[in-house]
Short mmCIF file of C-alpha atoms and ligand atoms in Angstrom, two decimals:
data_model
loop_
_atom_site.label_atom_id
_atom_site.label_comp_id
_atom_site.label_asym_id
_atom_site.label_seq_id
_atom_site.Cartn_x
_atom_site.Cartn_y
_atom_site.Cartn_z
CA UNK X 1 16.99 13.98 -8.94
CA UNK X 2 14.79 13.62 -5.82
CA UNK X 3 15.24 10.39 -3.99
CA UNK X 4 12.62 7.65 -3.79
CA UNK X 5 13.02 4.85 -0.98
CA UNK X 6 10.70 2.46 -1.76
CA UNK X 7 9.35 -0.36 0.36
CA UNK X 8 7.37 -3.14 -1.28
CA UNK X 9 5.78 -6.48 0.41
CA UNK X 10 2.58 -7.88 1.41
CA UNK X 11 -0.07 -6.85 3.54
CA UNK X 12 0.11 -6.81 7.11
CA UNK X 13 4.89 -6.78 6.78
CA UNK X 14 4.41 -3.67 8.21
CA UNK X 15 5.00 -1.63 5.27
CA UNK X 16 2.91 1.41 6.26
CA UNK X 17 4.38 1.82 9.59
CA UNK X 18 7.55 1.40 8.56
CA UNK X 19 7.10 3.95 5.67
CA UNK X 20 5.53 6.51 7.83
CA UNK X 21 8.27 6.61 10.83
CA UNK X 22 11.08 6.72 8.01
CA UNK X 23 9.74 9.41 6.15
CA UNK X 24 9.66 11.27 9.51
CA UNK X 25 12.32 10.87 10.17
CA UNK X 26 13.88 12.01 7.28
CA UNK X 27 11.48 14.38 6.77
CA UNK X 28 10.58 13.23 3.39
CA UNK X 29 6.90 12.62 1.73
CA UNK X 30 4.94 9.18 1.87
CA UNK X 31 3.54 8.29 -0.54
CA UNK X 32 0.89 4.68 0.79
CA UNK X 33 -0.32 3.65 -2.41
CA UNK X 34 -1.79 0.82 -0.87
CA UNK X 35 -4.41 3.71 -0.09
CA UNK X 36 -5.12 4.87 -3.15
CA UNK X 37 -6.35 1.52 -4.52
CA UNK X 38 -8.22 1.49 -1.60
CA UNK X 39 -9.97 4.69 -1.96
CA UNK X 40 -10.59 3.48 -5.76
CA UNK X 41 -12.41 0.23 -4.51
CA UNK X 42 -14.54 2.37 -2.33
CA UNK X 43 -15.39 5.12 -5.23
CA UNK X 44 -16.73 1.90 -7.36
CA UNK X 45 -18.59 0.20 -4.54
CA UNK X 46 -20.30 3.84 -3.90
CA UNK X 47 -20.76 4.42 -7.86
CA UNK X 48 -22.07 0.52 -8.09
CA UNK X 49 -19.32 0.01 -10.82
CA UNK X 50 -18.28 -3.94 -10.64
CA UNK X 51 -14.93 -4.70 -9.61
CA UNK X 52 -14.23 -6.32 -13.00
CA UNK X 53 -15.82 -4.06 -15.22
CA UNK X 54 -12.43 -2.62 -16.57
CA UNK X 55 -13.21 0.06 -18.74
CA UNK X 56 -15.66 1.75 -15.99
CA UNK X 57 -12.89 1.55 -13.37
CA UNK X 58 -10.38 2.72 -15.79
CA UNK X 59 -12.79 5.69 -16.09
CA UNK X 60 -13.20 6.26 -12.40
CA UNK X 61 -9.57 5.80 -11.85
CA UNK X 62 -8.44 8.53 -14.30
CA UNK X 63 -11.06 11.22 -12.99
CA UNK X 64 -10.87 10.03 -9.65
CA UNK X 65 -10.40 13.10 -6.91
CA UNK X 66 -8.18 11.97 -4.31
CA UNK X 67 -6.98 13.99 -1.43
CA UNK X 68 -4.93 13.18 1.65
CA UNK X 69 -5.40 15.71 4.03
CA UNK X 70 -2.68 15.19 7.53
CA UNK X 71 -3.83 14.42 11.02
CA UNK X 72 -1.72 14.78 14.03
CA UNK X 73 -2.14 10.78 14.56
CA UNK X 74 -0.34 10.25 12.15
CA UNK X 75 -2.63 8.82 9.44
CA UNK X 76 -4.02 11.11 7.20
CA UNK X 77 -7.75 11.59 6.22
CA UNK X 78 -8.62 10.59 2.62
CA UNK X 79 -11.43 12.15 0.75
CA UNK X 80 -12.51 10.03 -2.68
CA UNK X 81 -14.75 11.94 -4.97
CA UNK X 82 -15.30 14.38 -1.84
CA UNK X 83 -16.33 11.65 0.52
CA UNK X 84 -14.20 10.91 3.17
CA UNK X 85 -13.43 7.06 3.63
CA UNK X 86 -12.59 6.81 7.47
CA UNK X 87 -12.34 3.75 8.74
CA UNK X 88 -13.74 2.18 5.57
CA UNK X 89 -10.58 2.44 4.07
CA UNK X 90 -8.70 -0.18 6.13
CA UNK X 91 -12.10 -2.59 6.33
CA UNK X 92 -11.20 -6.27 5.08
CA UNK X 93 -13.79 -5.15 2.81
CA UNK X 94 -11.94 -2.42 0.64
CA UNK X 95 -8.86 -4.19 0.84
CA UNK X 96 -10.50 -7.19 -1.26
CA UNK X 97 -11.67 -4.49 -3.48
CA UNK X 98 -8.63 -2.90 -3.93
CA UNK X 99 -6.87 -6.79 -4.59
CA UNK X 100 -9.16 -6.93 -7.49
CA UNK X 101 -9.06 -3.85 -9.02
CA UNK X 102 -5.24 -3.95 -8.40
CA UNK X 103 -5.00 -7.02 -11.32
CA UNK X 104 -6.21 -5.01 -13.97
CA UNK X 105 -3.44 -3.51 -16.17
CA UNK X 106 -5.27 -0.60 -17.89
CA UNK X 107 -6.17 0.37 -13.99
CA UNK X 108 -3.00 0.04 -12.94
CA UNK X 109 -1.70 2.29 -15.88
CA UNK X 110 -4.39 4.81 -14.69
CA UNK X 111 -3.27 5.59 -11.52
CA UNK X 112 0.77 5.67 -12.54
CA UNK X 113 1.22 9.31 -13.03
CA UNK X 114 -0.91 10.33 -9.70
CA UNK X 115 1.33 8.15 -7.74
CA UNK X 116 4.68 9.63 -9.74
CA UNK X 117 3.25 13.15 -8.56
CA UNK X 118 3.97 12.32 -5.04
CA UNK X 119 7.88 12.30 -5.95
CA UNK X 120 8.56 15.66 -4.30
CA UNK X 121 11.62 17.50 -2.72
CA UNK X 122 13.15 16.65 -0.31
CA UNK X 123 12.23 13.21 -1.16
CA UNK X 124 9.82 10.12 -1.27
CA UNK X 125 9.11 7.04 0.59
CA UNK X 126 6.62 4.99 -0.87
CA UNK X 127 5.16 1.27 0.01
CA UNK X 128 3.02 -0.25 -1.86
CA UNK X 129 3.37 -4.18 -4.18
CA UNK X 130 5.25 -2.20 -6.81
CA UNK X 131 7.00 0.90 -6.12
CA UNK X 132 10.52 -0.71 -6.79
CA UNK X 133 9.28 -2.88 -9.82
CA UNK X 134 6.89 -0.21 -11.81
CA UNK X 135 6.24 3.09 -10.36
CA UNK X 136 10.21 4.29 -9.31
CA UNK X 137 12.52 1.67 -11.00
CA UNK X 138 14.89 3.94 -10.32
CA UNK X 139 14.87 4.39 -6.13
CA UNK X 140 18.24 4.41 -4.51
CA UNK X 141 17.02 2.00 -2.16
CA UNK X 142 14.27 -0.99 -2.67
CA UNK X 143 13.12 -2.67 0.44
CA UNK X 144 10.64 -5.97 0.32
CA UNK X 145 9.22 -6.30 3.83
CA UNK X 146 8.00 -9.62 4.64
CA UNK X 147 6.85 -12.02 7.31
CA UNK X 148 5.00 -14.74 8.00
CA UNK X 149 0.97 -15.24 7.38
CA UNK X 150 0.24 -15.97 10.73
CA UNK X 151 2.35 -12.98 11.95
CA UNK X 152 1.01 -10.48 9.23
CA UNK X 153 -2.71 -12.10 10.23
CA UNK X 154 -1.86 -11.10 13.91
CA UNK X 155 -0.92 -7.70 13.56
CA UNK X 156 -4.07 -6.86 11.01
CA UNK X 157 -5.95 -8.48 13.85
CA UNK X 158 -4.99 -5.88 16.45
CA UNK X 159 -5.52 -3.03 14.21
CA UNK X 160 -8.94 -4.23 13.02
CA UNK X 161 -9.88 -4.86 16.67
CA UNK X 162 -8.81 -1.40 17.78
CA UNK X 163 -10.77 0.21 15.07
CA UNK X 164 -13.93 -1.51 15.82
CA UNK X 165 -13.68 -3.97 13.38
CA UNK X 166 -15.61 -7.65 14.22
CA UNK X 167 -13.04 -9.86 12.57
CA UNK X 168 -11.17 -13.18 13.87
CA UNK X 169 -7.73 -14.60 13.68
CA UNK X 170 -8.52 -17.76 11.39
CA UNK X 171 -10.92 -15.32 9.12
CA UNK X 172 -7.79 -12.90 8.45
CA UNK X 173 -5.75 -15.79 7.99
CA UNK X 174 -7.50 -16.84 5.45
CA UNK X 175 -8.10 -13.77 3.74
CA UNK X 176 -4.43 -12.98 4.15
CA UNK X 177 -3.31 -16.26 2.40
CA UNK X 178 -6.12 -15.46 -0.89
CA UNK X 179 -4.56 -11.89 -0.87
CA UNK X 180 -1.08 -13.07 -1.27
CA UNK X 181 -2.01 -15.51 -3.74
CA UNK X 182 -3.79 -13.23 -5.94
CA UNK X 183 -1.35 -10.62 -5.46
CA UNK X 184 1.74 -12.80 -6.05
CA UNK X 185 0.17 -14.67 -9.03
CA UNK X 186 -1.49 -11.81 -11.25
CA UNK X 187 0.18 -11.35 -14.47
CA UNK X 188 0.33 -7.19 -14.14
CA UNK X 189 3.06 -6.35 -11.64
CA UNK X 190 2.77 -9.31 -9.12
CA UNK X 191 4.33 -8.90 -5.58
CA UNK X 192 7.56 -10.16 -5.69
CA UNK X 193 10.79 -8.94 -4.82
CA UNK X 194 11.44 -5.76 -7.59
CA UNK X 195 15.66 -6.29 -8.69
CA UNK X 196 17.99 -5.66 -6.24
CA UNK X 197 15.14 -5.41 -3.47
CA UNK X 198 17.03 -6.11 0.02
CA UNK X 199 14.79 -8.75 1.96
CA UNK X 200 13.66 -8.01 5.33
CA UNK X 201 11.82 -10.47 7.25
CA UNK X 202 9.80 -8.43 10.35
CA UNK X 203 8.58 -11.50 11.64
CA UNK X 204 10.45 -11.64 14.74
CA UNK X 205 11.09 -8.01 14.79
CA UNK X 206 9.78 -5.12 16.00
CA UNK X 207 9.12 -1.59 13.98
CA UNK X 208 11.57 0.44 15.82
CA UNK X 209 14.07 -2.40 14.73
CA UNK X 210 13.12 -2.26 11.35
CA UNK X 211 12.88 1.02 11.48
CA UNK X 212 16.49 1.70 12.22
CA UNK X 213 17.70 -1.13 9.97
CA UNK X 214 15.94 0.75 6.83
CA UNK X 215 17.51 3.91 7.90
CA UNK X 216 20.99 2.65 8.25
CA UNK X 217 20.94 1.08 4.66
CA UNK X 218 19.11 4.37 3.21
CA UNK X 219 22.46 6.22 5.16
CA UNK X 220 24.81 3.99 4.37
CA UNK X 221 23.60 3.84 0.10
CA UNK X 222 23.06 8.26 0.31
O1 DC T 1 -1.09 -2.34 1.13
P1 DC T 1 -2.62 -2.48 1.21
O2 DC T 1 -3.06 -3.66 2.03
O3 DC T 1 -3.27 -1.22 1.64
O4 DC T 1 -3.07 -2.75 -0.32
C1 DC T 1 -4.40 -3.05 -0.67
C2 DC T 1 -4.43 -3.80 -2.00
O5 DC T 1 -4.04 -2.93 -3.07
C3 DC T 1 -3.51 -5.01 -2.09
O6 DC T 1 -4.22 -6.22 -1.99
C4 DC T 1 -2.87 -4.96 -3.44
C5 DC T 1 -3.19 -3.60 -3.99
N1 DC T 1 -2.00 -2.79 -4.22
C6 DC T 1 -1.31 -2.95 -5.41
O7 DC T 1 -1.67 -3.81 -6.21
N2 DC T 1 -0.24 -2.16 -5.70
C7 DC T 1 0.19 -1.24 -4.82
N3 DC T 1 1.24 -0.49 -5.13
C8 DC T 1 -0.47 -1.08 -3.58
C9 DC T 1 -1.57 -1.88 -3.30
#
């Protein structure tokens, strides 16, 4: 049985940082499905599909050619349909995108097995709203990384900025508290702690803390 840490929360807890310097350092996969919604949104802005025409984006998600392809920054490039996203793929604008698309079930169910494929040996960590809940009920260790929406705003603030992007601090605020809310209150797999999910609050704590604190549990459960 290969192993599946999964780490689950809302946007901006940290989640993908977190996700990446674990599986490092256990030198598992990672598996950010946050991404692959992401690149979805982008395929059906550049197709001109609607972001609630369902059967069209079921359509696109099931044919949908997704590659990650590793960079030594750490982040890998991601081609959709042979176009590579860059930056676009962590705009404000393809996260709201990726929200919508997200509450549809029959999209949802569409991009199941591709994110199942990522289980691999030696293992998988995988962050996303779900990955405890839906996609690996069974992972020997389910983490819900939280904080605050003013800290969460913050740190998408500082990443936005360093990429370029021409965002403010009450904007992502705002966006931040819609996101949550349509996240936590859809009826297909809302974000909310999967069973038996250990809480983590990052708000006053750092990544290498966090870090650390998800590696000892994932040790001390192995
Ligand atoms: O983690 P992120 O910010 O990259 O996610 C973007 C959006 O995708 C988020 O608003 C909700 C959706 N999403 C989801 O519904 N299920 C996942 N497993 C991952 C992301």
């Amino acid at each position: 049985m290969i192993p599946v840490l999964a780490i689950d929360g809302p946007s901006g807890s940290g989640k993908g940082a977190v996700g990446m310097a674990v599986a490092r350092r256990l030198g598992w996969h990672y598996l950010d499905s946050g991404a692959v919604y992401r690149a979805l949104g982008l395929a059906a802005s550049w197709a001109g599909v609607a972001y609630d025409d369902e059967a069209r984006l079921c359509d696109l998600a099931r044919r949908l050619d997704l590659r990650f392809v590793a960079a030594d920054d750490g982040e890998p490039a991601v081609f959709a349909n042979g176009r590579e996203c860059g930056a676009l793929l962590r705009s404000p604008e393809a996260a709201n995108a990726a929200s919508r698309l997200a509450a549809l079930k029959s999209v949802r169910e569409a991009l199941l097995d591709r994110q199942r494929a990522a289980r691999r040996p030696p293992g998988l960590v995988a962050d996303g709203r779900d990955m405890g809940s839906h996609v690996f009920p069974d992972a020997f260790l389910k983490v819900f990384l939280t904080a605050s929406a003013e800290v969460r705003a913050q740190r998408r603030y500082d990443q936005l900025k360093a990429k370029g992007f021409g965002v403010t601090l009450p904007q992502l605020i705002q966006e931040i508290r819609e996101r949550d809310e349509r996240d936590a209150s859809r009826a297909v797999a809302p974000l909310k702690p999967a069973e038996g999910a250990v809480v983590l609050d990052s708000s006053a704590l750092g990544l290498q803390d966090v870090v650390d604190r998800v590696l000892a549990m994932a040790g001390s459960r192995r």
